[in-house]
GROMACS .gro file of C-alpha atoms in nm:
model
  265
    1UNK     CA    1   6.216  -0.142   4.323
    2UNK     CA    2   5.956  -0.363   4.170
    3UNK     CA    3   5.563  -0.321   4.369
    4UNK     CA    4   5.470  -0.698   4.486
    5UNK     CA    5   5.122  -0.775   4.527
    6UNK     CA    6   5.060  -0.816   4.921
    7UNK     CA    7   5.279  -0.582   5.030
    8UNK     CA    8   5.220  -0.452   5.382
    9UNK     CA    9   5.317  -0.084   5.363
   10UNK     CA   10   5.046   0.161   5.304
   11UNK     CA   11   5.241   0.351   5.052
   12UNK     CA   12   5.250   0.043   4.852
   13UNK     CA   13   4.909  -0.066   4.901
   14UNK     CA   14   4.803   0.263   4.771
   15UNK     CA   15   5.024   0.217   4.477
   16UNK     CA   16   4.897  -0.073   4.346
   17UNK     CA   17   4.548   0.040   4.379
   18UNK     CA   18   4.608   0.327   4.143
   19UNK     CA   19   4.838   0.054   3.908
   20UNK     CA   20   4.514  -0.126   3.959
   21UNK     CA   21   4.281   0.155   3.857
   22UNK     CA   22   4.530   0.253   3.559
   23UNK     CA   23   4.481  -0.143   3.379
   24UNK     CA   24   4.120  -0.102   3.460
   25UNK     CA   25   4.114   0.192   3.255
   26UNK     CA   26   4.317   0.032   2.990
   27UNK     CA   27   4.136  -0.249   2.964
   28UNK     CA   28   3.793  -0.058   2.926
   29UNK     CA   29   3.957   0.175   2.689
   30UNK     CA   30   4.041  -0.178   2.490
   31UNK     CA   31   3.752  -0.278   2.476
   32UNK     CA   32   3.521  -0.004   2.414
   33UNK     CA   33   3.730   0.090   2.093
   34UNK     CA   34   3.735  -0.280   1.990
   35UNK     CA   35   3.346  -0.292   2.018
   36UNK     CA   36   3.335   0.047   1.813
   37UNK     CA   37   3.512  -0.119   1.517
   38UNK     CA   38   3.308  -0.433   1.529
   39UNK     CA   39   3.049  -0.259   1.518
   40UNK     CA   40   3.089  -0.002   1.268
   41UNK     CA   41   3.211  -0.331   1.063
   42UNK     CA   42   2.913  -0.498   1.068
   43UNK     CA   43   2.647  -0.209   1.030
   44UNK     CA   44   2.732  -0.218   0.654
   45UNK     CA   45   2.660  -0.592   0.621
   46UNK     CA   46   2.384  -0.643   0.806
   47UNK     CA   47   2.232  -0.313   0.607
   48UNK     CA   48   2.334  -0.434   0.274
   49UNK     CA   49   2.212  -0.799   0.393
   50UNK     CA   50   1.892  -0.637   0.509
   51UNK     CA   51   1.859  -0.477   0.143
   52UNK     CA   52   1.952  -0.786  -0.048
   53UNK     CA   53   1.701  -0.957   0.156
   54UNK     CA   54   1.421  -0.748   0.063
   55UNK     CA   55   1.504  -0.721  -0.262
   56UNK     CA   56   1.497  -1.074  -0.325
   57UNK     CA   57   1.112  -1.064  -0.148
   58UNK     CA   58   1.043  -0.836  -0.391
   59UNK     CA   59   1.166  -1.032  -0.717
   60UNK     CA   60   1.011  -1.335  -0.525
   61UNK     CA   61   0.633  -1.159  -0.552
   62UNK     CA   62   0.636  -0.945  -0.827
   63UNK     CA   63   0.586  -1.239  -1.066
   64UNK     CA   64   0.288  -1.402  -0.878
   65UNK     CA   65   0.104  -1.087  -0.858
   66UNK     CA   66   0.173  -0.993  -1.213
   67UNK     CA   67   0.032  -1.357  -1.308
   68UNK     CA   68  -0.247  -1.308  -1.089
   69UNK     CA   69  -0.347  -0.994  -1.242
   70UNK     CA   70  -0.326  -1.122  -1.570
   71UNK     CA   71  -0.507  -1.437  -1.496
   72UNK     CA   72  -0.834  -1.192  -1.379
   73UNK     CA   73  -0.767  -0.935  -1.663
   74UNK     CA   74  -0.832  -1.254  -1.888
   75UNK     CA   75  -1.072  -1.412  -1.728
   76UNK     CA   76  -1.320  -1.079  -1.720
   77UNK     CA   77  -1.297  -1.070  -2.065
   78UNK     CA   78  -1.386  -1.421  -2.131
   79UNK     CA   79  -1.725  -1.370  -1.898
   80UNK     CA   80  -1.770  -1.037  -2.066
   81UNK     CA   81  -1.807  -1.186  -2.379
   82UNK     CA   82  -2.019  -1.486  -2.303
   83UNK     CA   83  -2.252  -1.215  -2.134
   84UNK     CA   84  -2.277  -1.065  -2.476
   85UNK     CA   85  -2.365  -1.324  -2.688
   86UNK     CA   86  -2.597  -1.453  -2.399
   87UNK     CA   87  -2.738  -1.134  -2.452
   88UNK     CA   88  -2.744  -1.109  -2.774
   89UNK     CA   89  -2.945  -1.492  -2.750
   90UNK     CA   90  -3.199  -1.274  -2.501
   91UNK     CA   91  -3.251  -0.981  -2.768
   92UNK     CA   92  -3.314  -1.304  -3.065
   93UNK     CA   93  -3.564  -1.455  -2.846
   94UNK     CA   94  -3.759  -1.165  -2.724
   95UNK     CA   95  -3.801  -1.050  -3.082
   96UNK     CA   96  -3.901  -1.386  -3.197
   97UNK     CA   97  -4.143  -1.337  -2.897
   98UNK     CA   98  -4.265  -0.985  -2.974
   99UNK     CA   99  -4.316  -1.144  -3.369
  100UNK     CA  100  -4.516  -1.420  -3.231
  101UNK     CA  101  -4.705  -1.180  -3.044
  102UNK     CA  102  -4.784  -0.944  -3.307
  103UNK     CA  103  -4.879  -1.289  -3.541
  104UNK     CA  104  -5.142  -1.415  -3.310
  105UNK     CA  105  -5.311  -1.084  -3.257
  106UNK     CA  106  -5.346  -1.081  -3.640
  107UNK     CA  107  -5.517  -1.400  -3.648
  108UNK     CA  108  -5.712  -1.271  -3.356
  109UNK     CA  109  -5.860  -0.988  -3.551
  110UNK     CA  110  -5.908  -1.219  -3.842
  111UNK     CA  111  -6.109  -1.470  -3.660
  112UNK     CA  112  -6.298  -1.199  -3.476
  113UNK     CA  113  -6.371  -1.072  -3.828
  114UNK     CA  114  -6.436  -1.418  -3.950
  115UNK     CA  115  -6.696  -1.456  -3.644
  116UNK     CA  116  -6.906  -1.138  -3.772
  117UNK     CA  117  -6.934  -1.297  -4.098
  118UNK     CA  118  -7.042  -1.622  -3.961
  119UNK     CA  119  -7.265  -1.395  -3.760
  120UNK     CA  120  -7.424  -1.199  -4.100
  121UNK     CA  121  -7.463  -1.546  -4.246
  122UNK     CA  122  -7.627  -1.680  -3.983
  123UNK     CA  123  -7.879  -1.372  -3.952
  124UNK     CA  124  -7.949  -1.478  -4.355
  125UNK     CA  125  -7.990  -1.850  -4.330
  126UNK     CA  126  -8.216  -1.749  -4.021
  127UNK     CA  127  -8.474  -1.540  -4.268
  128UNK     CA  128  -8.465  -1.801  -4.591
  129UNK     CA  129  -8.447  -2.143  -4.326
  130UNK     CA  130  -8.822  -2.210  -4.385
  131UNK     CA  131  -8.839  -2.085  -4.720
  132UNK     CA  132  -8.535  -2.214  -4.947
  133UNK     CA  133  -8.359  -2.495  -4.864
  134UNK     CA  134  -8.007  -2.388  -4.752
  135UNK     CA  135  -7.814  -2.734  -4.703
  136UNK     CA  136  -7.515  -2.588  -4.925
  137UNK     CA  137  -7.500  -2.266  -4.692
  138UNK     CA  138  -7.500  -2.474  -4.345
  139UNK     CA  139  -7.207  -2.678  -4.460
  140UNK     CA  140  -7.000  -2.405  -4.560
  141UNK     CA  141  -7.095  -2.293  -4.237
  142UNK     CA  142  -6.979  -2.586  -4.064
  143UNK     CA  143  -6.672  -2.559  -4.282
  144UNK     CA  144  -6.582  -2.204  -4.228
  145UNK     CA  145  -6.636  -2.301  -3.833
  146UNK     CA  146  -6.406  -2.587  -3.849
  147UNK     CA  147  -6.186  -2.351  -4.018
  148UNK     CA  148  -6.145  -2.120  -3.714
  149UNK     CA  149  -6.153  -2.371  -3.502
  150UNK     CA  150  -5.826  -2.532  -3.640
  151UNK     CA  151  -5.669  -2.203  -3.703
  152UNK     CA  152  -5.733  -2.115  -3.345
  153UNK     CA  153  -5.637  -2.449  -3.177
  154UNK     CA  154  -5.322  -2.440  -3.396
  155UNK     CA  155  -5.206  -2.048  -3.319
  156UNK     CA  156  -5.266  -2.228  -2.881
  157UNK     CA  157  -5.065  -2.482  -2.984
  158UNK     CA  158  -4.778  -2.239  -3.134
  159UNK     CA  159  -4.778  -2.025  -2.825
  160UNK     CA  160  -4.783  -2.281  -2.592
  161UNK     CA  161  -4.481  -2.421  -2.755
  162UNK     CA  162  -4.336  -2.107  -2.832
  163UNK     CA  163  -4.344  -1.962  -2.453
  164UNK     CA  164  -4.239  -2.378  -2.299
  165UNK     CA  165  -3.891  -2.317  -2.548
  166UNK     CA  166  -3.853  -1.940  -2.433
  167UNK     CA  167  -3.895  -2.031  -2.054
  168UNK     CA  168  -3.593  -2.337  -2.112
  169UNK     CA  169  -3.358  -2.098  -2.293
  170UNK     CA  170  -3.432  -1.843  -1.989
  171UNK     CA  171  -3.340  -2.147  -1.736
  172UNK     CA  172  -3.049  -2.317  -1.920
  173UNK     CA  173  -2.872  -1.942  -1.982
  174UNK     CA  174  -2.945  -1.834  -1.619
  175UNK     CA  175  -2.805  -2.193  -1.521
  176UNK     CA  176  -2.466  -2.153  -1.707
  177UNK     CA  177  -2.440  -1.777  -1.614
  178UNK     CA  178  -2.437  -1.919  -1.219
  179UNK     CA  179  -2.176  -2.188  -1.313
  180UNK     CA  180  -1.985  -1.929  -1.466
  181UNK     CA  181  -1.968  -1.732  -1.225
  182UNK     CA  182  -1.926  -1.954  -0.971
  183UNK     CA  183  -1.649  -2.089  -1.133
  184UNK     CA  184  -1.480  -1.771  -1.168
  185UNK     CA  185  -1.540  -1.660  -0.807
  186UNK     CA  186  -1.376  -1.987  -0.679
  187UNK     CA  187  -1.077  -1.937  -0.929
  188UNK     CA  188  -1.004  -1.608  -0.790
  189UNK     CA  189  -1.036  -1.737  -0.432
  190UNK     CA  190  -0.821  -1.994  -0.510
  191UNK     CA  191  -0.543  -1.748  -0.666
  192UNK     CA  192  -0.596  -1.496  -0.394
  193UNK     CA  193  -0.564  -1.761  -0.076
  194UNK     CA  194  -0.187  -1.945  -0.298
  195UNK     CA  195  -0.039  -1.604  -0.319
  196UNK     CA  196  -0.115  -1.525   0.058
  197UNK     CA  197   0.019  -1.862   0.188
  198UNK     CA  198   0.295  -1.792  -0.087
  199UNK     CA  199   0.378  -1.449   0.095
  200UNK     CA  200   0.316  -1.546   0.446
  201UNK     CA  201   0.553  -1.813   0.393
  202UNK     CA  202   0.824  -1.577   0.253
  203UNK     CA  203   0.776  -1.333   0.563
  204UNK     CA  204   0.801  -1.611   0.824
  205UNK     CA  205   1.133  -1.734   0.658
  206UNK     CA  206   1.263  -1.379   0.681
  207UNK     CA  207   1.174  -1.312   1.003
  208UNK     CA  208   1.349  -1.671   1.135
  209UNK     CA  209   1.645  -1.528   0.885
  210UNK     CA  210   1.653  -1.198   1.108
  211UNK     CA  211   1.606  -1.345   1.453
  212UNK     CA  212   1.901  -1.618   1.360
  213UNK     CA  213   2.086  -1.312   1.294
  214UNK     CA  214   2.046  -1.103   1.602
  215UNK     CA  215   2.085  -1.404   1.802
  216UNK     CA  216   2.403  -1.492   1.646
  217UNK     CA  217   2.576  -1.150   1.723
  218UNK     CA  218   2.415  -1.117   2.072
  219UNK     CA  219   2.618  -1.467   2.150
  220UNK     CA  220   2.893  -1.328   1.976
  221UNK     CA  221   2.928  -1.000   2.134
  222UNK     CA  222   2.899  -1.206   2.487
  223UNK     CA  223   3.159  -1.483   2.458
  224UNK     CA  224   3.359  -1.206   2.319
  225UNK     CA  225   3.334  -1.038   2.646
  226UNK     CA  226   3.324  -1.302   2.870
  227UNK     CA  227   3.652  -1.440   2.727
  228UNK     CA  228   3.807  -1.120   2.783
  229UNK     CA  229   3.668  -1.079   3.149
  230UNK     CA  230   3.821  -1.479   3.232
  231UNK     CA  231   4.178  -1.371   3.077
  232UNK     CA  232   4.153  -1.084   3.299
  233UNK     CA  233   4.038  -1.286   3.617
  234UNK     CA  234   4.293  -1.534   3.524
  235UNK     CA  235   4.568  -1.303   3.475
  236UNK     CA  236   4.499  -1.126   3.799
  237UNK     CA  237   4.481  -1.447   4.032
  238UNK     CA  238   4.825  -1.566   3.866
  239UNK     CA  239   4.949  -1.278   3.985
  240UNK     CA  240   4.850  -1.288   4.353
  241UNK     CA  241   4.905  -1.659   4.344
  242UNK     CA  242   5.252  -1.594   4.242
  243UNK     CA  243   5.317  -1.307   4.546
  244UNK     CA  244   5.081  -1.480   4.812
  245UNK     CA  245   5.203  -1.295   5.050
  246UNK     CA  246   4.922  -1.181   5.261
  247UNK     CA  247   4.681  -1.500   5.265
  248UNK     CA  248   4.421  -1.336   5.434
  249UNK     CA  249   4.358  -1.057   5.260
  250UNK     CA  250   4.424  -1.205   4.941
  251UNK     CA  251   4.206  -1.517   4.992
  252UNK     CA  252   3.942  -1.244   4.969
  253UNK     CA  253   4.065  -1.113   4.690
  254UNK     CA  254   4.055  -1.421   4.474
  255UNK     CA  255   3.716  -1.517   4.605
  256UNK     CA  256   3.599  -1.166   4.406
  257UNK     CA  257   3.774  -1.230   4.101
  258UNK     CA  258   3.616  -1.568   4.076
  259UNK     CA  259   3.317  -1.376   3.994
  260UNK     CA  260   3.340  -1.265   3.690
  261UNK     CA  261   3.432  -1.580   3.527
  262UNK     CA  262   3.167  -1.764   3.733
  263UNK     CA  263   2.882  -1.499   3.653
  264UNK     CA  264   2.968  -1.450   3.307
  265UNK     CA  265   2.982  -1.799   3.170
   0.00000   0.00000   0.00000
């Protein structure tokens, strides 16, 4: 004979318990093998898709770095080569200094010497003064005194000049040197702060990529299953609806397989 639902035997009641238990088992058996080949099915993609995507972050910063790098590797050897002839500028000067140097304590020792003669002529006029008359001598004097006295005012004037130009080369190559390398330190900064905006932006977008993802299959994987547990509940009250035999008992019933529609959705 065929079992009816609401039958009020106990041999039948325990029947359809175990014909209960047996689709239960079924049904659990169903799905668990269907989940296992979903998700063996999409462990491949999402690996390959999670290898594709880091590839492409890869290729994506590769050629900003490289640029980078070869934007500094060029730009050292610009400033180390205006540091050389700047200091090759230095070297001129301070040997034009040094020859200067070596000039004017020349014409020191030859106006010191100059100043012992004057000294030896003066000790001569000084004994013939009152005897000869030595006009002629006292105005080469005077003219050999003039003489020094140009020479000397002329070798202050040279130095003078001579240390005012060294002292504004010194300023104006210490001036460009700091523009230099300011302007180098704020090209680097620059550089440095693009390509981490560049790859901050790149690991935000993959991270939103990854969390769309997992979302996706978690919403996936639960209207799967919630579909399944409504056909079930559906399928189940049809059938007690249909053999509504014992309405008290079987109001029950229903009321508990209204959950798992209600609580899944």
């Amino acid at each position: 004979m065929k079992q009816r639902y609401g039958s009020t035997s106990r041999d039948n009641d325990e029947h359809k318990s175990l014909l209960d238990v047996d689709h239960c088992d079924h049904y659990d058996d169903d799905d668990n093998d269907s989940y296992n080949s979903r998700t063996k099915a999409s462990s491949p993609s999402s690996s390959s898709s999670g290898r594709s995507c880091w590839r492409s972050i890869a290729n994506c910063l590769i050629l900003p770095l490289f640029l980078a790098a070869a934007a500094s590797a060029a730009f050292s050897y610009y400033l180390q080569t205006k540091i050389t002839v700047l200091s090759s500028q230095l070297y001129t000067l301070d040997s034009n200094v040094q020859q200067l140097s070596a000039e004017l304590s020349t014409q020191h020792h030859q106006l010191n010497h100059v100043n012992e003669t004057l000294a030896n002529h003066s000790l001569v006029i000084s004994r013939f003064e009152h005897s000869v008359s030595n006009s002629d001598v006292l105005q080469k004097l005077q003219q050999l005194e003039q003489d020094s006295q140009r020479r000397q005012d002329e070798i202050d004037r040279n130095l003078n000049t001579t240390k005012s130009d060294i002292e504004t080369t010194l300023s104006q190559t210490q001036r460009n040197i700091n523009a230099t390398l300011e302007h180098a330190q704020n090209t680097i900064n620059t550089q440095v702060n693009s390509v981490q905006a560049t790859l901050s932006s790149y690991i935000r977008t993959t991270q939103d990529q990854f969390s769309t993802e997992n979302s996706f299959m978690v919403y996936q994987l639960a209207g799967t299953f919630t579909l399944l547990g409504c056909l079930i509940s559906m399928w189940h009250m049809t059938s007690h609806l249909r053999n509504f035999q014992q309405p008290f008992v079987q109001r029950k019933i229903l009321a508990i397989l209204w959950m798992c529609p209600i609580y899944s959705v």
